[in-house]
Amino acid sequence: MKQPEIININDTLRLKTPKKTDWDLAYPWYQNQQVMYLSEGVKHQTYELNHIYNMYEYLSTRGELYFIEVKEDGRFKAIGDVTLWEENLPIAIGEEAYWGQGIGKLVIQTLLKRAKSLGMTKISVPAIYHYNERSLRLFESCGFKKVGENETEKSYEKILK
């Protein structure tokens, strides 16, 4: 099944398959040190465009890469990214103004439905840092079960029925 260009979640939230020419939109997200700490586990480091391009190239060849878009003033605006892949489900809301609004949960729930329609039977999340409490709660609230843990991170998976 071909990756859809757009998956509408509701009237003000959607997932959009970004063209390579859109990848630059992610640059400000990965300049945010809080985003980098929560998603990549690094302090005092940000991603340059070439690193973002390499990351998106990698993710888009393994799964379905989407930008998370919200409708603002009648137009959709990219605020983060997510990739649907059996071996990982990385999500980053790059715009802090949208944190804590339930957007991540709606995105994950939508992608779990998509995963089932593609015939996936399990989704793994190999590493969420212990200090990233928001992500831990997100995946647990979407029915992911902890399957591993070490000193720095927890691993989760969800069996799709």
GROMACS .gro file of N, CA and C in nm:
model
  483
    1MET      N    1   0.085  -0.118   0.000
    1MET     CA    2   0.000   0.000   0.000
    1MET      C    3   0.090   0.124   0.000
    2LYS      N    4   0.062   0.213  -0.093
    2LYS     CA    5   0.142   0.336  -0.107
    2LYS      C    6   0.116   0.431   0.010
    3GLN      N    7   0.221   0.497   0.054
    3GLN     CA    8   0.208   0.594   0.161
    3GLN      C    9   0.121   0.710   0.114
    4PRO      N   10   0.017   0.743   0.191
    4PRO     CA   11  -0.068   0.856   0.150
    4PRO      C   12   0.006   0.989   0.166
    5GLU      N   13  -0.029   1.083   0.079
    5GLU     CA   14   0.032   1.216   0.090
    5GLU      C   15  -0.017   1.285   0.217
    6ILE      N   16  -0.146   1.266   0.249
    6ILE     CA   17  -0.205   1.331   0.366
    6ILE      C   18  -0.293   1.231   0.440
    7ILE      N   19  -0.281   1.231   0.573
    7ILE     CA   20  -0.374   1.158   0.659
    7ILE      C   21  -0.438   1.263   0.749
    8ASN      N   22  -0.566   1.287   0.728
    8ASN     CA   23  -0.638   1.382   0.813
    8ASN      C   24  -0.673   1.315   0.944
    9ILE      N   25  -0.638   1.379   1.054
    9ILE     CA   26  -0.671   1.328   1.187
    9ILE      C   27  -0.799   1.393   1.236
   10ASN      N   28  -0.808   1.524   1.221
   10ASN     CA   29  -0.932   1.598   1.246
   10ASN      C   30  -0.925   1.726   1.163
   11ASP      N   31  -1.014   1.820   1.189
   11ASP     CA   32  -1.019   1.942   1.107
   11ASP      C   33  -0.894   2.030   1.119
   12THR      N   34  -0.822   2.015   1.230
   12THR     CA   35  -0.708   2.104   1.254
   12THR      C   36  -0.575   2.032   1.268
   13LEU      N   37  -0.574   1.902   1.247
   13LEU     CA   38  -0.453   1.824   1.264
   13LEU      C   39  -0.443   1.719   1.155
   14ARG      N   40  -0.325   1.709   1.094
   14ARG     CA   41  -0.305   1.609   0.990
   14ARG      C   42  -0.158   1.568   0.985
   15LEU      N   43  -0.135   1.458   0.914
   15LEU     CA   44   0.000   1.412   0.883
   15LEU      C   45   0.020   1.431   0.734
   16LYS      N   46   0.136   1.480   0.697
   16LYS     CA   47   0.166   1.505   0.556
   16LYS      C   48   0.302   1.446   0.522
   17THR      N   49   0.308   1.371   0.413
   17THR     CA   50   0.435   1.319   0.366
   17THR      C   51   0.516   1.436   0.312
   18PRO      N   52   0.630   1.467   0.375
   18PRO     CA   53   0.706   1.583   0.328
   18PRO      C   54   0.790   1.549   0.204
   19LYS      N   55   0.797   1.644   0.114
   19LYS     CA   56   0.890   1.633   0.002
   19LYS      C   57   1.028   1.671   0.056
   20LYS      N   58   1.132   1.625  -0.013
   20LYS     CA   59   1.267   1.659   0.033
   20LYS      C   60   1.288   1.810   0.042
   21THR      N   61   1.220   1.883  -0.045
   21THR     CA   62   1.232   2.029  -0.043
   21THR      C   63   1.168   2.090   0.083
   22ASP      N   64   1.086   2.012   0.155
   22ASP     CA   65   1.023   2.059   0.279
   22ASP      C   66   1.107   2.028   0.403
   23TRP      N   67   1.207   1.944   0.389
   23TRP     CA   68   1.282   1.898   0.505
   23TRP      C   69   1.348   2.013   0.582
   24ASP      N   70   1.377   2.123   0.514
   24ASP     CA   71   1.436   2.239   0.581
   24ASP      C   72   1.346   2.294   0.692
   25LEU      N   73   1.214   2.269   0.681
   25LEU     CA   74   1.121   2.320   0.781
   25LEU      C   75   1.153   2.266   0.921
   26ALA      N   76   1.221   2.152   0.927
   26ALA     CA   77   1.253   2.090   1.056
   26ALA      C   78   1.373   2.155   1.124
   27TYR      N   79   1.446   2.236   1.053
   27TYR     CA   80   1.569   2.294   1.108
   27TYR      C   81   1.548   2.363   1.244
   28PRO      N   82   1.446   2.450   1.259
   28PRO     CA   83   1.428   2.516   1.389
   28PRO      C   84   1.399   2.416   1.502
   29TRP      N   85   1.329   2.307   1.473
   29TRP     CA   86   1.297   2.210   1.577
   29TRP      C   87   1.424   2.150   1.635
   30TYR      N   88   1.517   2.117   1.546
   30TYR     CA   89   1.639   2.050   1.589
   30TYR      C   90   1.750   2.149   1.628
   31GLN      N   91   1.714   2.278   1.636
   31GLN     CA   92   1.799   2.379   1.696
   31GLN      C   93   1.757   2.403   1.841
   32ASN      N   94   1.643   2.349   1.880
   32ASN     CA   95   1.590   2.365   2.014
   32ASN      C   96   1.657   2.262   2.105
   33GLN      N   97   1.731   2.310   2.204
   33GLN     CA   98   1.807   2.219   2.290
   33GLN      C   99   1.719   2.127   2.373
   34GLN      N  100   1.600   2.172   2.407
   34GLN     CA  101   1.507   2.086   2.483
   34GLN      C  102   1.457   1.972   2.394
   35VAL      N  103   1.425   2.000   2.269
   35VAL     CA  104   1.384   1.895   2.175
   35VAL      C  105   1.499   1.795   2.158
   36MET      N  106   1.619   1.845   2.142
   36MET     CA  107   1.735   1.758   2.123
   36MET      C  108   1.759   1.669   2.246
   37TYR      N  109   1.743   1.725   2.363
   37TYR     CA  110   1.764   1.647   2.485
   37TYR      C  111   1.659   1.537   2.499
   38LEU      N  112   1.533   1.573   2.475
   38LEU     CA  113   1.425   1.476   2.492
   38LEU      C  114   1.427   1.368   2.384
   39SER      N  115   1.456   1.407   2.260
   39SER     CA  116   1.448   1.310   2.150
   39SER      C  117   1.580   1.240   2.121
   40GLU      N  118   1.690   1.309   2.136
   40GLU     CA  119   1.820   1.253   2.096
   40GLU      C  120   1.912   1.227   2.215
   41GLY      N  121   1.874   1.276   2.333
   41GLY     CA  122   1.953   1.250   2.452
   41GLY      C  123   2.083   1.328   2.461
   42VAL      N  124   2.090   1.439   2.389
   42VAL     CA  125   2.214   1.518   2.390
   42VAL      C  126   2.187   1.658   2.447
   43LYS      N  127   2.285   1.709   2.517
   43LYS     CA  128   2.277   1.845   2.569
   43LYS      C  129   2.379   1.929   2.495
   44HIS      N  130   2.349   2.054   2.478
   44HIS     CA  131   2.442   2.151   2.417
   44HIS      C  132   2.485   2.110   2.277
   45GLN      N  133   2.393   2.047   2.204
   45GLN     CA  134   2.422   2.007   2.067
   45GLN      C  135   2.293   2.018   1.986
   46THR      N  136   2.304   2.063   1.863
   46THR     CA  137   2.189   2.072   1.775
   46THR      C  138   2.225   2.007   1.641
   47TYR      N  139   2.124   1.988   1.557
   47TYR     CA  140   2.146   1.926   1.427
   47TYR      C  141   2.155   2.032   1.318
   48GLU      N  142   2.253   2.018   1.235
   48GLU     CA  143   2.262   2.099   1.114
   48GLU      C  144   2.176   2.033   1.007
   49LEU      N  145   2.153   2.105   0.898
   49LEU     CA  146   2.065   2.054   0.792
   49LEU      C  147   2.111   1.920   0.737
   50ASN      N  148   2.242   1.901   0.719
   50ASN     CA  149   2.288   1.775   0.662
   50ASN      C  150   2.253   1.657   0.753
   51HIS      N  151   2.256   1.677   0.885
   51HIS     CA  152   2.219   1.571   0.978
   51HIS      C  153   2.069   1.542   0.970
   52ILE      N  154   1.989   1.646   0.959
   52ILE     CA  155   1.844   1.630   0.944
   52ILE      C  156   1.814   1.555   0.815
   53TYR      N  157   1.880   1.592   0.706
   53TYR     CA  158   1.860   1.523   0.578
   53TYR      C  159   1.897   1.375   0.590
   54ASN      N  160   2.010   1.346   0.654
   54ASN     CA  161   2.052   1.207   0.672
   54ASN      C  162   1.951   1.129   0.756
   55MET      N  163   1.901   1.192   0.862
   55MET     CA  164   1.802   1.128   0.948
   55MET      C  165   1.674   1.097   0.871
   56TYR      N  166   1.625   1.196   0.796
   56TYR     CA  167   1.502   1.177   0.720
   56TYR      C  168   1.520   1.076   0.606
   57GLU      N  169   1.636   1.076   0.544
   57GLU     CA  170   1.664   0.977   0.439
   57GLU      C  171   1.657   0.837   0.499
   58TYR      N  172   1.721   0.819   0.613
   58TYR     CA  173   1.721   0.690   0.682
   58TYR      C  174   1.578   0.648   0.718
   59LEU      N  175   1.504   0.737   0.785
   59LEU     CA  176   1.370   0.704   0.831
   59LEU      C  177   1.274   0.678   0.715
   60SER      N  178   1.284   0.758   0.609
   60SER     CA  179   1.190   0.744   0.497
   60SER      C  180   1.215   0.619   0.414
   61THR      N  181   1.334   0.560   0.426
   61THR     CA  182   1.359   0.435   0.354
   61THR      C  183   1.323   0.313   0.440
   62ARG      N  184   1.293   0.334   0.566
   62ARG     CA  185   1.256   0.223   0.654
   62ARG      C  186   1.108   0.223   0.691
   63GLY      N  187   1.047   0.338   0.686
   63GLY     CA  188   0.908   0.348   0.724
   63GLY      C  189   0.842   0.465   0.652
   64GLU      N  190   0.731   0.508   0.707
   64GLU     CA  191   0.656   0.620   0.650
   64GLU      C  192   0.684   0.746   0.733
   65LEU      N  193   0.760   0.837   0.675
   65LEU     CA  194   0.793   0.964   0.740
   65LEU      C  195   0.682   1.065   0.712
   66TYR      N  196   0.636   1.131   0.819
   66TYR     CA  197   0.533   1.235   0.806
   66TYR      C  198   0.575   1.358   0.885
   67PHE      N  199   0.530   1.473   0.838
   67PHE     CA  200   0.531   1.594   0.919
   67PHE      C  201   0.395   1.602   0.986
   68ILE      N  202   0.395   1.644   1.112
   68ILE     CA  203   0.273   1.669   1.187
   68ILE      C  204   0.237   1.815   1.160
   69GLU      N  205   0.115   1.836   1.114
   69GLU     CA  206   0.073   1.972   1.079
   69GLU      C  207  -0.053   2.011   1.155
   70VAL      N  208  -0.056   2.137   1.200
   70VAL     CA  209  -0.174   2.194   1.264
   70VAL      C  210  -0.224   2.310   1.179
   71LYS      N  211  -0.355   2.329   1.185
   71LYS     CA  212  -0.415   2.440   1.111
   71LYS      C  213  -0.413   2.563   1.199
   72GLU      N  214  -0.353   2.668   1.145
   72GLU     CA  215  -0.339   2.793   1.217
   72GLU      C  216  -0.370   2.905   1.119
   73ASP      N  217  -0.464   2.990   1.154
   73ASP     CA  218  -0.506   3.101   1.066
   73ASP      C  219  -0.545   3.050   0.927
   74GLY      N  220  -0.615   2.936   0.924
   74GLY     CA  221  -0.667   2.884   0.798
   74GLY      C  222  -0.567   2.808   0.713
   75ARG      N  223  -0.442   2.795   0.760
   75ARG     CA  224  -0.339   2.724   0.683
   75ARG      C  225  -0.271   2.620   0.770
   76PHE      N  226  -0.229   2.511   0.707
   76PHE     CA  227  -0.157   2.408   0.782
   76PHE      C  228  -0.010   2.445   0.795
   77LYS      N  229   0.044   2.417   0.913
   77LYS     CA  230   0.182   2.451   0.947
   77LYS      C  231   0.247   2.327   1.010
   78ALA      N  232   0.367   2.292   0.964
   78ALA     CA  233   0.440   2.178   1.020
   78ALA      C  234   0.493   2.215   1.157
   79ILE      N  235   0.471   2.122   1.255
   79ILE     CA  236   0.517   2.147   1.393
   79ILE      C  237   0.603   2.033   1.447
   80GLY      N  238   0.617   1.926   1.370
   80GLY     CA  239   0.694   1.813   1.419
   80GLY      C  240   0.699   1.702   1.317
   81ASP      N  241   0.759   1.590   1.357
   81ASP     CA  242   0.771   1.477   1.265
   81ASP      C  243   0.745   1.346   1.338
   82VAL      N  244   0.711   1.245   1.260
   82VAL     CA  245   0.685   1.111   1.312
   82VAL      C  246   0.711   1.012   1.199
   83THR      N  247   0.754   0.893   1.235
   83THR     CA  248   0.776   0.788   1.136
   83THR      C  249   0.708   0.660   1.183
   84LEU      N  250   0.627   0.603   1.097
   84LEU     CA  251   0.565   0.473   1.123
   84LEU      C  252   0.657   0.366   1.067
   85TRP      N  253   0.706   0.281   1.156
   85TRP     CA  254   0.801   0.176   1.120
   85TRP      C  255   0.787   0.068   1.225
   86GLU      N  256   0.785  -0.056   1.186
   86GLU     CA  257   0.765  -0.165   1.282
   86GLU      C  258   0.871  -0.166   1.393
   87GLU      N  259   0.991  -0.123   1.362
   87GLU     CA  260   1.101  -0.130   1.457
   87GLU      C  261   1.119  -0.004   1.542
   88ASN      N  262   1.039   0.099   1.513
   88ASN     CA  263   1.048   0.223   1.591
   88ASN      C  264   0.931   0.312   1.552
   89LEU      N  265   0.896   0.403   1.640
   89LEU     CA  266   0.789   0.500   1.613
   89LEU      C  267   0.833   0.635   1.668
   90PRO      N  268   0.941   0.690   1.608
   90PRO     CA  269   0.993   0.817   1.660
   90PRO      C  270   0.897   0.933   1.631
   91ILE      N  271   0.873   1.012   1.733
   91ILE     CA  272   0.786   1.129   1.719
   91ILE      C  273   0.852   1.246   1.791
   92ALA      N  274   0.848   1.363   1.728
   92ALA     CA  275   0.899   1.485   1.790
   92ALA      C  276   0.805   1.600   1.756
   93ILE      N  277   0.752   1.662   1.859
   93ILE     CA  278   0.677   1.787   1.840
   93ILE      C  279   0.782   1.895   1.857
   94GLY      N  280   0.825   1.953   1.747
   94GLY     CA  281   0.936   2.048   1.749
   94GLY      C  282   0.900   2.186   1.799
   95GLU      N  283   0.773   2.219   1.792
   95GLU     CA  284   0.726   2.351   1.837
   95GLU      C  285   0.673   2.338   1.980
   96GLU      N  286   0.747   2.392   2.075
   96GLU     CA  287   0.710   2.377   2.217
   96GLU      C  288   0.571   2.430   2.249
   97ALA      N  289   0.522   2.527   2.175
   97ALA     CA  290   0.388   2.583   2.201
   97ALA      C  291   0.279   2.477   2.188
   98TYR      N  292   0.308   2.367   2.121
   98TYR     CA  293   0.209   2.261   2.099
   98TYR      C  294   0.228   2.142   2.192
   99TRP      N  295   0.323   2.149   2.285
   99TRP     CA  296   0.345   2.040   2.380
   99TRP      C  297   0.229   2.035   2.479
  100GLY      N  298   0.195   1.915   2.522
  100GLY     CA  299   0.095   1.898   2.627
  100GLY      C  300  -0.048   1.920   2.583
  101GLN      N  301  -0.074   1.917   2.453
  101GLN     CA  302  -0.209   1.941   2.403
  101GLN      C  303  -0.277   1.814   2.350
  102GLY      N  304  -0.213   1.700   2.366
  102GLY     CA  305  -0.273   1.575   2.319
  102GLY      C  306  -0.248   1.545   2.172
  103ILE      N  307  -0.168   1.626   2.107
  103ILE     CA  308  -0.140   1.605   1.964
  103ILE      C  309  -0.066   1.473   1.943
  104GLY      N  310   0.033   1.446   2.025
  104GLY     CA  311   0.110   1.322   2.011
  104GLY      C  312   0.021   1.199   2.020
  105LYS      N  313  -0.072   1.200   2.115
  105LYS     CA  314  -0.161   1.086   2.132
  105LYS      C  315  -0.250   1.065   2.010
  106LEU      N  316  -0.304   1.174   1.956
  106LEU     CA  317  -0.386   1.162   1.835
  106LEU      C  318  -0.305   1.108   1.718
  107VAL      N  319  -0.181   1.154   1.706
  107VAL     CA  320  -0.092   1.109   1.598
  107VAL      C  321  -0.062   0.959   1.613
  108ILE      N  322  -0.023   0.917   1.734
  108ILE     CA  323   0.011   0.776   1.756
  108ILE      C  324  -0.112   0.688   1.733
  109GLN      N  325  -0.227   0.727   1.785
  109GLN     CA  326  -0.350   0.648   1.765
  109GLN      C  327  -0.381   0.633   1.616
  110THR      N  328  -0.364   0.741   1.541
  110THR     CA  329  -0.390   0.737   1.396
  110THR      C  330  -0.291   0.643   1.326
  111LEU      N  331  -0.165   0.650   1.365
  111LEU     CA  332  -0.065   0.565   1.301
  111LEU      C  333  -0.079   0.419   1.341
  112LEU      N  334  -0.132   0.391   1.458
  112LEU     CA  335  -0.158   0.252   1.495
  112LEU      C  336  -0.267   0.192   1.406
  113LYS      N  337  -0.368   0.271   1.374
  113LYS     CA  338  -0.471   0.225   1.279
  113LYS      C  339  -0.410   0.201   1.142
  114ARG      N  340  -0.325   0.291   1.100
  114ARG     CA  341  -0.256   0.275   0.970
  114ARG      C  342  -0.171   0.148   0.972
  115ALA      N  343  -0.100   0.124   1.081
  115ALA     CA  344  -0.016   0.005   1.091
  115ALA      C  345  -0.098  -0.122   1.076
  116LYS      N  346  -0.214  -0.127   1.141
  116LYS     CA  347  -0.302  -0.244   1.127
  116LYS      C  348  -0.346  -0.261   0.984
  117SER      N  349  -0.381  -0.151   0.917
  117SER     CA  350  -0.427  -0.161   0.778
  117SER      C  351  -0.317  -0.209   0.685
  118LEU      N  352  -0.192  -0.188   0.725
  118LEU     CA  353  -0.077  -0.235   0.647
  118LEU      C  354  -0.038  -0.379   0.681
  119GLY      N  355  -0.107  -0.437   0.778
  119GLY     CA  356  -0.078  -0.575   0.817
  119GLY      C  357   0.033  -0.590   0.919
  120MET      N  358   0.075  -0.480   0.980
  120MET     CA  359   0.177  -0.489   1.085
  120MET      C  360   0.114  -0.557   1.206
  121THR      N  361   0.193  -0.638   1.276
  121THR     CA  362   0.142  -0.709   1.393
  121THR      C  363   0.201  -0.658   1.524
  122LYS      N  364   0.308  -0.582   1.514
  122LYS     CA  365   0.374  -0.531   1.634
  122LYS      C  366   0.450  -0.404   1.599
  123ILE      N  367   0.450  -0.310   1.691
  123ILE     CA  368   0.530  -0.188   1.678
  123ILE      C  369   0.621  -0.182   1.801
  124SER      N  370   0.748  -0.161   1.776
  124SER     CA  371   0.845  -0.148   1.885
  124SER      C  372   0.891  -0.004   1.899
  125VAL      N  373   0.919   0.034   2.021
  125VAL     CA  374   0.982   0.163   2.051
  125VAL      C  375   1.105   0.127   2.134
  126PRO      N  376   1.222   0.119   2.070
  126PRO     CA  377   1.339   0.063   2.138
  126PRO      C  378   1.398   0.147   2.250
  127ALA      N  379   1.373   0.278   2.251
  127ALA     CA  380   1.439   0.359   2.355
  127ALA      C  381   1.367   0.491   2.379
  128ILE      N  382   1.321   0.506   2.504
  128ILE     CA  383   1.272   0.636   2.551
  128ILE      C  384   1.349   0.665   2.680
  129TYR      N  385   1.412   0.780   2.686
  129TYR     CA  386   1.491   0.816   2.804
  129TYR      C  387   1.401   0.826   2.927
  130HIS      N  388   1.453   0.780   3.042
  130HIS     CA  389   1.378   0.784   3.168
  130HIS      C  390   1.326   0.924   3.199
  131TYR      N  391   1.406   1.025   3.168
  131TYR     CA  392   1.366   1.163   3.202
  131TYR      C  393   1.261   1.220   3.107
  132ASN      N  394   1.233   1.150   2.997
  132ASN     CA  395   1.133   1.199   2.902
  132ASN      C  396   0.995   1.147   2.944
  133GLU      N  397   0.948   1.199   3.056
  133GLU     CA  398   0.823   1.151   3.115
  133GLU      C  399   0.703   1.170   3.023
  134ARG      N  400   0.703   1.276   2.945
  134ARG     CA  401   0.591   1.301   2.854
  134ARG      C  402   0.581   1.188   2.750
  135SER      N  403   0.693   1.146   2.692
  135SER     CA  404   0.691   1.037   2.594
  135SER      C  405   0.657   0.904   2.659
  136LEU      N  406   0.708   0.880   2.779
  136LEU     CA  407   0.674   0.756   2.848
  136LEU      C  408   0.522   0.747   2.870
  137ARG      N  409   0.462   0.857   2.917
  137ARG     CA  410   0.317   0.859   2.939
  137ARG      C  411   0.241   0.844   2.808
  138LEU      N  412   0.291   0.908   2.701
  138LEU     CA  413   0.226   0.901   2.571
  138LEU      C  414   0.213   0.756   2.525
  139PHE      N  415   0.325   0.685   2.521
  139PHE     CA  416   0.322   0.549   2.468
  139PHE      C  417   0.245   0.455   2.561
  140GLU      N  418   0.258   0.473   2.691
  140GLU     CA  419   0.180   0.390   2.783
  140GLU      C  420   0.030   0.416   2.767
  141SER      N  421  -0.009   0.541   2.744
  141SER     CA  422  -0.151   0.574   2.729
  141SER      C  423  -0.207   0.520   2.598
  142CYS      N  424  -0.119   0.487   2.503
  142CYS     CA  425  -0.163   0.430   2.375
  142CYS      C  426  -0.152   0.278   2.375
  143GLY      N  427  -0.132   0.219   2.494
  143GLY     CA  428  -0.134   0.074   2.507
  143GLY      C  429  -0.002   0.003   2.485
  144PHE      N  430   0.108   0.077   2.478
  144PHE     CA  431   0.239   0.014   2.465
  144PHE      C  432   0.279  -0.042   2.602
  145LYS      N  433   0.342  -0.160   2.601
  145LYS     CA  434   0.387  -0.226   2.723
  145LYS      C  435   0.539  -0.222   2.731
  146LYS      N  436   0.589  -0.198   2.850
  146LYS     CA  437   0.734  -0.196   2.871
  146LYS      C  438   0.788  -0.337   2.854
  147VAL      N  439   0.891  -0.352   2.770
  147VAL     CA  440   0.951  -0.484   2.747
  147VAL      C  441   1.099  -0.487   2.785
  148GLY      N  442   1.154  -0.373   2.822
  148GLY     CA  443   1.295  -0.370   2.861
  148GLY      C  444   1.328  -0.238   2.927
  149GLU      N  445   1.439  -0.239   3.001
  149GLU     CA  446   1.482  -0.118   3.070
  149GLU      C  447   1.629  -0.133   3.106
  150ASN      N  448   1.702  -0.022   3.095
  150ASN     CA  449   1.840  -0.018   3.144
  150ASN      C  450   1.856   0.109   3.228
  151GLU      N  451   1.977   0.149   3.256
  151GLU     CA  452   2.001   0.265   3.343
  151GLU      C  453   1.946   0.395   3.287
  152THR      N  454   1.937   0.406   3.154
  152THR     CA  455   1.901   0.535   3.094
  152THR      C  456   1.769   0.537   3.019
  153GLU      N  457   1.719   0.420   2.977
  153GLU     CA  458   1.600   0.421   2.891
  153GLU      C  459   1.513   0.297   2.909
  154LYS      N  460   1.391   0.310   2.858
  154LYS     CA  461   1.294   0.200   2.859
  154LYS      C  462   1.258   0.167   2.715
  155SER      N  463   1.224   0.039   2.693
  155SER     CA  464   1.179  -0.007   2.561
  155SER      C  465   1.034  -0.052   2.572
  156TYR      N  466   0.959  -0.028   2.465
  156TYR     CA  467   0.816  -0.060   2.464
  156TYR      C  468   0.781  -0.133   2.335
  157GLU      N  469   0.667  -0.204   2.341
  157GLU     CA  470   0.609  -0.258   2.218
  157GLU      C  471   0.459  -0.268   2.235
  158LYS      N  472   0.395  -0.273   2.121
  158LYS     CA  473   0.249  -0.289   2.119
  158LYS      C  474   0.217  -0.397   2.018
  159ILE      N  475   0.143  -0.497   2.062
  159ILE     CA  476   0.094  -0.600   1.972
  159ILE      C  477  -0.035  -0.548   1.911
  160LEU      N  478  -0.043  -0.552   1.780
  160LEU     CA  479  -0.161  -0.501   1.709
  160LEU      C  480  -0.256  -0.616   1.681
  161LYS      N  481  -0.380  -0.599   1.719
  161LYS     CA  482  -0.480  -0.705   1.698
  161LYS      C  483  -0.585  -0.659   1.602
   0.00000   0.00000   0.00000
